[in-house]
Coordinates of C-alpha atoms and ligand atoms in Angstrom, one line a residue:
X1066 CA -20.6 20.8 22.5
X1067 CA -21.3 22.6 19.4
X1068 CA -24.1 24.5 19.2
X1069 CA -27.3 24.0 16.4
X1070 CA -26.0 26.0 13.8
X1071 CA -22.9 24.5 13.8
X1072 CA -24.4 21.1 13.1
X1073 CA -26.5 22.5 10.8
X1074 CA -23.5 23.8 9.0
X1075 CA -21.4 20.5 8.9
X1076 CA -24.4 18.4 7.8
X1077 CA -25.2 21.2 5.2
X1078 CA -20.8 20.8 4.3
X1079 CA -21.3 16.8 4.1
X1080 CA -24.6 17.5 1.3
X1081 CA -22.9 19.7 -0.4
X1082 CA -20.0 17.4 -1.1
X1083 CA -21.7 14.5 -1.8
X1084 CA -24.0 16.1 -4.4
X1085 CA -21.0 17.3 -5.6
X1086 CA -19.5 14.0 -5.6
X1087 CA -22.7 12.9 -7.5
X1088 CA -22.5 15.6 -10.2
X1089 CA -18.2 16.0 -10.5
X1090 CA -16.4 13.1 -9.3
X1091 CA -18.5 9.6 -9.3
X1092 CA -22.1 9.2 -8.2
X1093 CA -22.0 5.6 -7.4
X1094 CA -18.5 6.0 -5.1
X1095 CA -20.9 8.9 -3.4
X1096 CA -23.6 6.4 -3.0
X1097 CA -21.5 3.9 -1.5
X1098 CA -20.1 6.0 0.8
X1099 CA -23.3 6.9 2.6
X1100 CA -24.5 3.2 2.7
X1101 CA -21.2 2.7 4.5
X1102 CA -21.2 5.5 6.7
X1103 CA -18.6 7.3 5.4
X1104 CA -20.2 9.9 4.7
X1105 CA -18.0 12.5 6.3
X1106 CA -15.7 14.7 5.6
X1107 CA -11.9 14.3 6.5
X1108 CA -11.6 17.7 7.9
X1109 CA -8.4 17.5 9.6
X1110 CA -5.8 14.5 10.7
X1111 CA -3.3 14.3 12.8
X1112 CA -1.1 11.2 14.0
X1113 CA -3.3 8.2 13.9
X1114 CA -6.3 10.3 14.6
X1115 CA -8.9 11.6 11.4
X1116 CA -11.1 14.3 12.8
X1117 CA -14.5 14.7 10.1
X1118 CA -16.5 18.1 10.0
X1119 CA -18.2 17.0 13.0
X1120 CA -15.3 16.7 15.1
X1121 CA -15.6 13.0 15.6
X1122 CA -12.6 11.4 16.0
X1123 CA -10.9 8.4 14.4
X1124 CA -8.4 6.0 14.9
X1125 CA -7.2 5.4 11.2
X1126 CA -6.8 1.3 11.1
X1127 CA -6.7 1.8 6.9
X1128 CA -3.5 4.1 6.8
X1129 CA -4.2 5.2 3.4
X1130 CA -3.5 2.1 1.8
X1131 CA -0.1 1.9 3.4
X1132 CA 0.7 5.7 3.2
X1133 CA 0.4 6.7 6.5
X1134 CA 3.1 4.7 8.2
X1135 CA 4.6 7.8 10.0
X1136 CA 0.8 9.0 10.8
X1137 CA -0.9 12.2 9.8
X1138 CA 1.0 15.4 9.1
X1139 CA 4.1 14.4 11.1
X1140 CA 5.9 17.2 11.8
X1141 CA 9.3 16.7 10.6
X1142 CA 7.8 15.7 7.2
X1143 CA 5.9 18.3 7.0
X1144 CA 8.4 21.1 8.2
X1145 CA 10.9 19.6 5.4
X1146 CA 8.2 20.4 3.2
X1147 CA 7.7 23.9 4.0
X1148 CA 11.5 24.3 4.3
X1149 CA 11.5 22.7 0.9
X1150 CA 8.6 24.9 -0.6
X1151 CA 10.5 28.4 0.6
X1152 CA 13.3 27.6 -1.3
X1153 CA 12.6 24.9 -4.8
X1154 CA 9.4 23.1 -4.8
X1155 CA 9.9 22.3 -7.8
X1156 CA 12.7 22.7 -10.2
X1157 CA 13.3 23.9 -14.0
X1158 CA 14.7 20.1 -14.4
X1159 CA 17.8 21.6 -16.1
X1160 CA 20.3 22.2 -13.2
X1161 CA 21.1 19.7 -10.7
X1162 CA 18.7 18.7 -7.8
X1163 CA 20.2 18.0 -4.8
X1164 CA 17.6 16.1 -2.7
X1165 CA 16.9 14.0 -5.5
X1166 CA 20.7 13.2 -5.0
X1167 CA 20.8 13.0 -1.0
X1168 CA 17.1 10.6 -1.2
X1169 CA 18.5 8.3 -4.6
X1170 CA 22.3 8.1 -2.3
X1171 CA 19.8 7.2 0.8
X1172 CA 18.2 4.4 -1.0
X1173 CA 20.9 3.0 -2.0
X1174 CA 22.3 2.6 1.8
X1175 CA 18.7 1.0 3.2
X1176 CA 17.9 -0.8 0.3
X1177 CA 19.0 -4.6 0.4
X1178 CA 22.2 -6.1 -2.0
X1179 CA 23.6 -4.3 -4.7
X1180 CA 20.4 -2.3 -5.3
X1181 CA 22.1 1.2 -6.1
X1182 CA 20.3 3.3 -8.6
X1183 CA 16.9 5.2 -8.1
X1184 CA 14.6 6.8 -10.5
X1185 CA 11.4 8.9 -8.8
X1186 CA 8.1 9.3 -10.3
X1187 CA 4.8 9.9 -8.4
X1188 CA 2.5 6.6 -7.9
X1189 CA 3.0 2.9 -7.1
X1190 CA 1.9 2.2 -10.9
X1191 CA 4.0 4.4 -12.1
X1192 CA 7.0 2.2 -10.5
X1193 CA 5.3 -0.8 -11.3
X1194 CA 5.0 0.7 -15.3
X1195 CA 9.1 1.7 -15.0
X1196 CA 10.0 -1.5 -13.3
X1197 CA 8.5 -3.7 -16.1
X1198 CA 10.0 -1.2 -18.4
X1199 CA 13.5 -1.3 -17.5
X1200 CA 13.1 -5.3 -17.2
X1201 CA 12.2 -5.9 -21.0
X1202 CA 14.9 -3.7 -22.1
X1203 CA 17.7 -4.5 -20.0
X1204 CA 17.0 -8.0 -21.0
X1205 CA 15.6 -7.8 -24.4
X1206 CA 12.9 -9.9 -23.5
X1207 CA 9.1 -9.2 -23.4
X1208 CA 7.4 -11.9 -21.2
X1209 CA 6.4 -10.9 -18.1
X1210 CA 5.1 -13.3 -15.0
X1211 CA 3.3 -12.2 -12.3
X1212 CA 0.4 -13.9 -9.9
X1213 CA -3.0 -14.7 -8.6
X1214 CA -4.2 -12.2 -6.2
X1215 CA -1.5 -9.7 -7.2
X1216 CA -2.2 -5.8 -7.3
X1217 CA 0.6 -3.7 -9.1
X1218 CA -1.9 -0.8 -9.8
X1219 CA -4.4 0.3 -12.7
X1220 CA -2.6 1.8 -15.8
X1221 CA -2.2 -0.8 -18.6
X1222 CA 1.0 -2.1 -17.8
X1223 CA 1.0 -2.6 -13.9
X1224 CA -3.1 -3.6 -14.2
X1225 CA -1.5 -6.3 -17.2
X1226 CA 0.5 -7.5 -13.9
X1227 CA -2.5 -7.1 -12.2
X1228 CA -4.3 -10.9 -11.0
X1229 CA -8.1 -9.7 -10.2
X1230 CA -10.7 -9.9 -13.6
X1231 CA -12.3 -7.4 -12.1
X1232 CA -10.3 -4.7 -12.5
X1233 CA -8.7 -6.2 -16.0
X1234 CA -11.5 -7.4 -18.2
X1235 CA -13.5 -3.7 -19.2
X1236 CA -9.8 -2.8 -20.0
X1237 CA -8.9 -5.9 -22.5
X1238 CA -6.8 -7.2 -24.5
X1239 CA -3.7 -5.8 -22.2
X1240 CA -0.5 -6.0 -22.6
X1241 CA 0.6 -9.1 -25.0
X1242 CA 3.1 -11.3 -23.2
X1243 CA 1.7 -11.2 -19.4
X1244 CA 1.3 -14.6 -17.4
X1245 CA -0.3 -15.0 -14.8
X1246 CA 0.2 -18.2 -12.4
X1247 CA -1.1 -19.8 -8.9
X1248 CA 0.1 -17.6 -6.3
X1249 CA 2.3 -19.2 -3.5
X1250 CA 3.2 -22.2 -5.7
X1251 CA 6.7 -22.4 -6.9
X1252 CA 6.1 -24.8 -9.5
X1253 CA 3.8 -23.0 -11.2
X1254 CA 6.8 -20.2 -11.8
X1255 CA 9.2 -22.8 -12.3
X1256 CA 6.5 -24.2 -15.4
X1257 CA 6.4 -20.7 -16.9
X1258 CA 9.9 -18.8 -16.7
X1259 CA 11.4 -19.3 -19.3
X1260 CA 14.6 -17.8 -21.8
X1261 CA 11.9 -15.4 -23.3
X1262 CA 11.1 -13.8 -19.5
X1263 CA 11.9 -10.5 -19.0
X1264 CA 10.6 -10.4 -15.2
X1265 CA 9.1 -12.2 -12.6
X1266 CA 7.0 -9.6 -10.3
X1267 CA 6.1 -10.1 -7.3
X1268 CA 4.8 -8.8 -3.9
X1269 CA 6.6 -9.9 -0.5
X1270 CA 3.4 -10.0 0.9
X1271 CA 0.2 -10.0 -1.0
X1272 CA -1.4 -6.8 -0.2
X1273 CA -5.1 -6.2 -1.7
X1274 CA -4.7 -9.9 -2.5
X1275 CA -6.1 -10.2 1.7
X1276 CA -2.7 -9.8 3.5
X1277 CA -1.4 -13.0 1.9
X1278 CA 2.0 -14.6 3.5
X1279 CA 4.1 -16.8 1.1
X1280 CA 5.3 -20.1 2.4
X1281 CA 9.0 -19.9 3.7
X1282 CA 10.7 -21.5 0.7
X1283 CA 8.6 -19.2 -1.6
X1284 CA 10.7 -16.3 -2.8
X1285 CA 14.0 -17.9 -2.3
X1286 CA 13.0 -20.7 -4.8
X1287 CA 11.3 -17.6 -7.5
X1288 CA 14.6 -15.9 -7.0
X1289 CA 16.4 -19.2 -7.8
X1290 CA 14.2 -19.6 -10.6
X1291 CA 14.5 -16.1 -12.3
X1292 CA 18.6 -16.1 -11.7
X1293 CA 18.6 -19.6 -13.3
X1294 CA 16.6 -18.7 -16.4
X1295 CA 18.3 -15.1 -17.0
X1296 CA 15.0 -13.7 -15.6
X1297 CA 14.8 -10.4 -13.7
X1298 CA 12.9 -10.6 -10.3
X1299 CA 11.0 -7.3 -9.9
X1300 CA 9.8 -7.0 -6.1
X1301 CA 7.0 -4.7 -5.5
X1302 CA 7.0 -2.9 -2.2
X1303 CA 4.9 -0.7 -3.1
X1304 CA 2.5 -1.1 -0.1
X1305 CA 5.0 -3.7 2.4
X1306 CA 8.4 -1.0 1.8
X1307 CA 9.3 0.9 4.8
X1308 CA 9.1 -0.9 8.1
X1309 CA 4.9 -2.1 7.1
X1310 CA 5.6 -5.9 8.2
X1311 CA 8.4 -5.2 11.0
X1312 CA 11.3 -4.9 8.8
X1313 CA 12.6 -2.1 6.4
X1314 CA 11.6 -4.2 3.5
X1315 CA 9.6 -7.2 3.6
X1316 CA 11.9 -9.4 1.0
X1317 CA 14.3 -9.3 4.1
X1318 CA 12.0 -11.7 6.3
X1319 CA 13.0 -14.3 3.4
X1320 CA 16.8 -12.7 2.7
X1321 CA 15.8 -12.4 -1.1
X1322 CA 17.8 -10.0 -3.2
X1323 CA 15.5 -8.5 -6.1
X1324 CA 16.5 -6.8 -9.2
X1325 CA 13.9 -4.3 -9.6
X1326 CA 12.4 -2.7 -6.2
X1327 CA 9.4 -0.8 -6.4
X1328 CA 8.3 1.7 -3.7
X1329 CA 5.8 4.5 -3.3
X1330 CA 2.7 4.8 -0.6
X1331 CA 4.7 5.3 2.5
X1332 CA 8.1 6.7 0.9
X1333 CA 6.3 10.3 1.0
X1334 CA 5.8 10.5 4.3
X1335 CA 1.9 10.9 4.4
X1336 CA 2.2 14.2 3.0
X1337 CA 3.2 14.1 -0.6
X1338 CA 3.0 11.7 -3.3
X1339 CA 6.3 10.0 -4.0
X1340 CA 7.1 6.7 -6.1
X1341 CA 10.1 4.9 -7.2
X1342 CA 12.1 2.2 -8.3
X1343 CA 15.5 0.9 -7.2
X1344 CA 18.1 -1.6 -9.4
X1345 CA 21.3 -2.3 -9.7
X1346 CA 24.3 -0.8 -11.9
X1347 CA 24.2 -3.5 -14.1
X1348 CA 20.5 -3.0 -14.9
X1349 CA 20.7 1.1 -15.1
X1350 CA 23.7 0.9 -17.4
X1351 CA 21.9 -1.3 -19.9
X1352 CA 18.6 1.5 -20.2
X1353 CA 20.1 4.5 -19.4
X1354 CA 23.2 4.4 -20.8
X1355 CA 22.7 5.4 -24.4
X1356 CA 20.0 7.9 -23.6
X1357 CA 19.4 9.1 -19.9
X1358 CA 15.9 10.3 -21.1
X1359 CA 14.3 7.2 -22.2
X1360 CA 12.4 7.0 -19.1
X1361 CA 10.9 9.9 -17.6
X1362 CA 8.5 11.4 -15.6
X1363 CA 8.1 15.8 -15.6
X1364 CA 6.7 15.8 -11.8
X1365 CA 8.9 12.7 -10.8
X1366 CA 12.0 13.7 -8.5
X1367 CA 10.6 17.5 -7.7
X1368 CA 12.2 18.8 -4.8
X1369 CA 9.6 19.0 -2.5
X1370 CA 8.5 15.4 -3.1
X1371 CA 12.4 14.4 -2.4
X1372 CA 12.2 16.8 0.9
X1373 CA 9.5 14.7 1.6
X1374 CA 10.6 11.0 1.7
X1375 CA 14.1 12.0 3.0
X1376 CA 12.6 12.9 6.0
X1377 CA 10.3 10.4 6.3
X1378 CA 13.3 8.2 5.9
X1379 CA 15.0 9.5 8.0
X1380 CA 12.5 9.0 10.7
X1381 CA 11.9 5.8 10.1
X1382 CA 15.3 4.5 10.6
X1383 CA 16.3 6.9 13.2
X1384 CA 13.4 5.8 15.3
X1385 CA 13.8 2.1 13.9
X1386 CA 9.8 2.0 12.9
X1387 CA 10.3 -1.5 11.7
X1388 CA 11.3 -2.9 15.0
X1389 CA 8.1 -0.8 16.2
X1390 CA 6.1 -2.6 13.8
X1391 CA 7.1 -5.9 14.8
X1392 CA 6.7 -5.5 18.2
X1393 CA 3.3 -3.7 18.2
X1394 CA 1.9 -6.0 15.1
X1395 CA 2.7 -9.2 17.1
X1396 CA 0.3 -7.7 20.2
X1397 CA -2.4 -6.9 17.6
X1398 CA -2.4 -9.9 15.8
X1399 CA -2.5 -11.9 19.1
X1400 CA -5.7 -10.5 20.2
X1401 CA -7.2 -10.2 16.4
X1402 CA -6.4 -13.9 16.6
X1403 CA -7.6 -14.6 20.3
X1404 CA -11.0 -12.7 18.6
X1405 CA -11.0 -14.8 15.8
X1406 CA -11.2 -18.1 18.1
X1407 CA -14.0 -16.4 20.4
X1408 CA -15.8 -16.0 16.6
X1409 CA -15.0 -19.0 14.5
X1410 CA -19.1 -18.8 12.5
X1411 CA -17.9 -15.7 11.6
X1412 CA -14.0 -15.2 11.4
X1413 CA -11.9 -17.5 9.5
X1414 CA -8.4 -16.2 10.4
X1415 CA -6.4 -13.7 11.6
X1416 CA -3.1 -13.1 10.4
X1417 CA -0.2 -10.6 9.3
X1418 CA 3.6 -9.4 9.5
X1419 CA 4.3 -6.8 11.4
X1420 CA 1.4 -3.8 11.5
X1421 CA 0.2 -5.4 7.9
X1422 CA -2.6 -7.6 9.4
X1423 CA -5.6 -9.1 7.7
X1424 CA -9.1 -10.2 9.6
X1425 CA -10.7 -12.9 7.2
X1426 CA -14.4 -12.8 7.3
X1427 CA -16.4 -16.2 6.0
X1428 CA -19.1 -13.8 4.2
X1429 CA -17.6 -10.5 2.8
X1430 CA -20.9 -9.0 3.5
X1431 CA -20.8 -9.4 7.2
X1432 CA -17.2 -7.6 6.8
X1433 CA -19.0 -4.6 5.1
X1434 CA -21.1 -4.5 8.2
X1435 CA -18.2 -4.7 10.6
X1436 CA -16.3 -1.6 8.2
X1437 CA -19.8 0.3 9.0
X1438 CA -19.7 -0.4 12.7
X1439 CA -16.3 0.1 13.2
X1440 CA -16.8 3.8 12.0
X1441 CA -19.7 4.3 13.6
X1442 CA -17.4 2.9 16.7
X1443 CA -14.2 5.4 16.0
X1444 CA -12.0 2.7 13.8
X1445 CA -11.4 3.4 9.9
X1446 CA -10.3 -0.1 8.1
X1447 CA -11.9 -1.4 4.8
X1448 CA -11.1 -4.4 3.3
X1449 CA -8.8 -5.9 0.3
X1450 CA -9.4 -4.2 -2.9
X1451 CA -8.7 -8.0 -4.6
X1452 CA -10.2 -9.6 -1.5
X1453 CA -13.4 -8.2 0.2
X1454 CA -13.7 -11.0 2.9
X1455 CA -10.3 -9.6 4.3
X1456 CA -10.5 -6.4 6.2
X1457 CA -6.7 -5.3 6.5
X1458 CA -5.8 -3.1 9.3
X1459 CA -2.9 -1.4 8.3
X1460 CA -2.2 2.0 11.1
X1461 CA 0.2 4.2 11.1
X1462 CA 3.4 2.8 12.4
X1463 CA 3.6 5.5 15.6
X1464 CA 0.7 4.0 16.7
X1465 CA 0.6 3.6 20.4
X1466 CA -1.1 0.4 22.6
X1467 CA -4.1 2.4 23.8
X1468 CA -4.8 3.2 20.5
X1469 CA -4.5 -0.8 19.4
X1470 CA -6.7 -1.5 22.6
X1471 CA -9.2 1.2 21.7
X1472 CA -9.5 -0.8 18.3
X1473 CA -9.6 -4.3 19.6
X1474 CA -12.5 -3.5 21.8
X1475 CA -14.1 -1.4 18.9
X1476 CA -13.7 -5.1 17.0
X1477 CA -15.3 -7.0 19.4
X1478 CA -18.4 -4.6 19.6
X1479 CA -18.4 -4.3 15.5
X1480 CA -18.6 -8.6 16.2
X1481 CA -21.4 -8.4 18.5
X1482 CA -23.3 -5.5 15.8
X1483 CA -23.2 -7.8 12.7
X1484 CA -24.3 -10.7 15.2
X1485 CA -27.2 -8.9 16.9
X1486 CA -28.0 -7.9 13.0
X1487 CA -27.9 -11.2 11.3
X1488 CA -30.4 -12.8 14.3
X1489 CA -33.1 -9.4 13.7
X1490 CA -32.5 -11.0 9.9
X1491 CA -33.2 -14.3 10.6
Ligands
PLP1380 C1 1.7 -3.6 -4.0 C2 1.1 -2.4 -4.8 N1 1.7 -2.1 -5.9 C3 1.2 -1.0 -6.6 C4 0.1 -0.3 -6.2 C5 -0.4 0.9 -6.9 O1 -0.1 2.1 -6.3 P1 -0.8 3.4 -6.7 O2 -2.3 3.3 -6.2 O3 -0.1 4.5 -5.9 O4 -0.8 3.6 -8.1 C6 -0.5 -0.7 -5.0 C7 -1.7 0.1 -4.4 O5 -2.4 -0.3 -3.6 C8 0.0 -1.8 -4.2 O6 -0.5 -2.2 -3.1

């Protein structure tokens, strides 16, 4: 129990951030977050578990957006880091750096085909920007594809990539030579690749599009495309890399071979920020051959960030958090689906790969109130950023069945709270 003064002080901690957050960082983000009940702050985390000031706990459903596959401050990430920091955090980028070496040699061994070559930066958009970089030049080409729904991130290049107006029209005219086309519809891409594309990007499985699967016969028949017209097919794996959707990378459900991998989110470990893209020899000797700097990033490839997703490699093969994924998203999307059929006036579907699952709502606003009520109930989950009638739930991949039955019954109640709402409304 904690005594008055100690509420006092974390509700005086919570106002003082928010007007903060009003003055400093972005008064409307503030305001939303108290309408949603998230107005908190994330004192500490550990494992699937966020603790605010309060010392209420919560399961985290969200996962950072994909980040916090191996949980909260796991330990061998986070010891790797401190082993890391007491040595080279970061480096004078003049000598060699060895765990960029060991992490760029470990890529090349997980990632699928003849993908070999690594460069790091620091962000999923900064992949994304090098991956549509590296494609134009390698193949002298300018025109890039990309599709409805799609999120490759917000700096001009990846948000040109980008399929939601939202985020793309205050920002216009992007980049000249983007196309976008129906997502999930292979002759759409065959209708637009052409000789003059550079790159066909892509995502496995649509993330902030609402957790959108492709038909079976969609990627092989992009990647026959691309191959056929001298196109590069960049896949972004940004958010389904590294075990998300019950296997290492989520191109491997559908045995496609990219040229360009992207990766970042999950790759640090939950504990630092670490992005990348993988290609082949072929590609890498084409742009980096005549001048090893023209791409590069100052912070990309530090030591400490390396430290980082080496060990959070390591622990996700070692303790095969893929399989883990499969096994443990196939029980949650069972019962997410058994809820759906109890709910059909207010779910539409259920559905996922792996521990990337999305809850599709008929009326985004009664999946705002569920978000509320779920937090208010324990659970943190928010929905699509290019889809708000989707909430994703997206844990860490440690999480454990209690915790997935703690949610599911947090899920029902959030149900029966919007319900109980909408008939006081009526
Ligand atoms: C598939 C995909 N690509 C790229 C990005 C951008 O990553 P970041 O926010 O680290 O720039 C995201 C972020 O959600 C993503 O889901």
């Amino acid at each position: 129990m904690k005594t008055d003064s100690e509420v006092l002080n974390a509700e005086n901690a919570v106002q003082d951030v928010i007007e903060k957050y009003q003055k400093f960082v972005n008064p409307l983000q503030a305001a939303l977050l108290k309408i949603g009940g998230f107005d908190h702050i994330e004192t500490t985390a550990s494992g699937c578990v966020i603790t605010d000031e309060s010392g209420h706990e919560y399961i985290d459903c969200l996962g950072g957006f994909g980040v916090f596959s191996l949980g909260h401050r796991h330990p061998f990430v986070v010891q790797a880091v401190k082993d890391q920091l007491d040595r080279i955090p970061m480096s004078s980028k003049t000598f060699l750096n060895k765990p960029l070496a060991d992490l760029a040699e470990m890529l090349a061994s997980i990632t699928p085909g003849n993908l070999q070559y690594t460069f790091m930066c620091n962000s999923g958009t900064e992949a994304v920007e090098g991956a549509l970089k590296i494609a134009r030049m390698a193949t002298g080409r300018t025109e890039i594809v990309s599709t409805t729904g799609s999120y490759h991130g917000k700096t001009m290049g990846a948000l040109s990539a980008t399929g939601r107006d939202l985020y793309r029209a205050p920002f216009e005219p992007l980049l000249p030579g983007f196309t976008t086309v129906q997502w999930n519809d292979i002759d759409a891409v065959r209708t637009v690749v052409t000789d003059r594309t550079a790159a066909v990007i892509i995502e496995a499985v649509q993330g902030e599009g609402g957790i959108r699967l492709p038909s079976d016969d969609y990627l092989p028949a992009v990647r026959e495309i691309c191959t056929r017209n001298g196109a590069l097919l960049i896949v972004d794996e940004v958010q389904t890399g590294l075990g998300r959707t019950g296997k290492l990378f989520a191109v491997e459900h559908w045995g496609v071979v990219p040229d360009i991998m992207t990766l970042a989110k999950a790759l640090g470990g939950g504990v630092l920020p670490v992005g990348a893209f993988v290609s082949t020899e072929a590609i890498w000797d084409k742009v980096f051959r005549e001048n090893p700097f023209i791409h590069s990033s100052t912070f990309g490839g530090g030591e400490a960030a390396c430290a980082a997703a080496l060990a959070a490699l390591h622990i996700i093969t070692t303790e095969h958090l893929d399989q883990r994924s499969a096994e443990l998203g196939s029980y949650f999307l069972a019962n997410l689906i058994s809820l759906q059929k109890e709910n059909p006036d207010i779910l539409l579907e259920a559905r996922g790969l792996g521990l990337m699952i999305g809850v599709e709502f008929l009326d985004p606003d009664i999946a705002k109130l569920v978000i509320g009520s779920l937090a208010n109930r324990g659970v943190v989950a928010a929905y699509t950023l290019n889809n708000p009638n989707v909430i994703r739930i997206e844990p860490p991949l440690i999480i454990e069945k209690g915790q997935i039955d703690f949610v599911l019954e947090a899920f029902r109640a959030a149900l029966n709270d919007a319900r109980q709402l909408l008939t006081l409304l009526d």
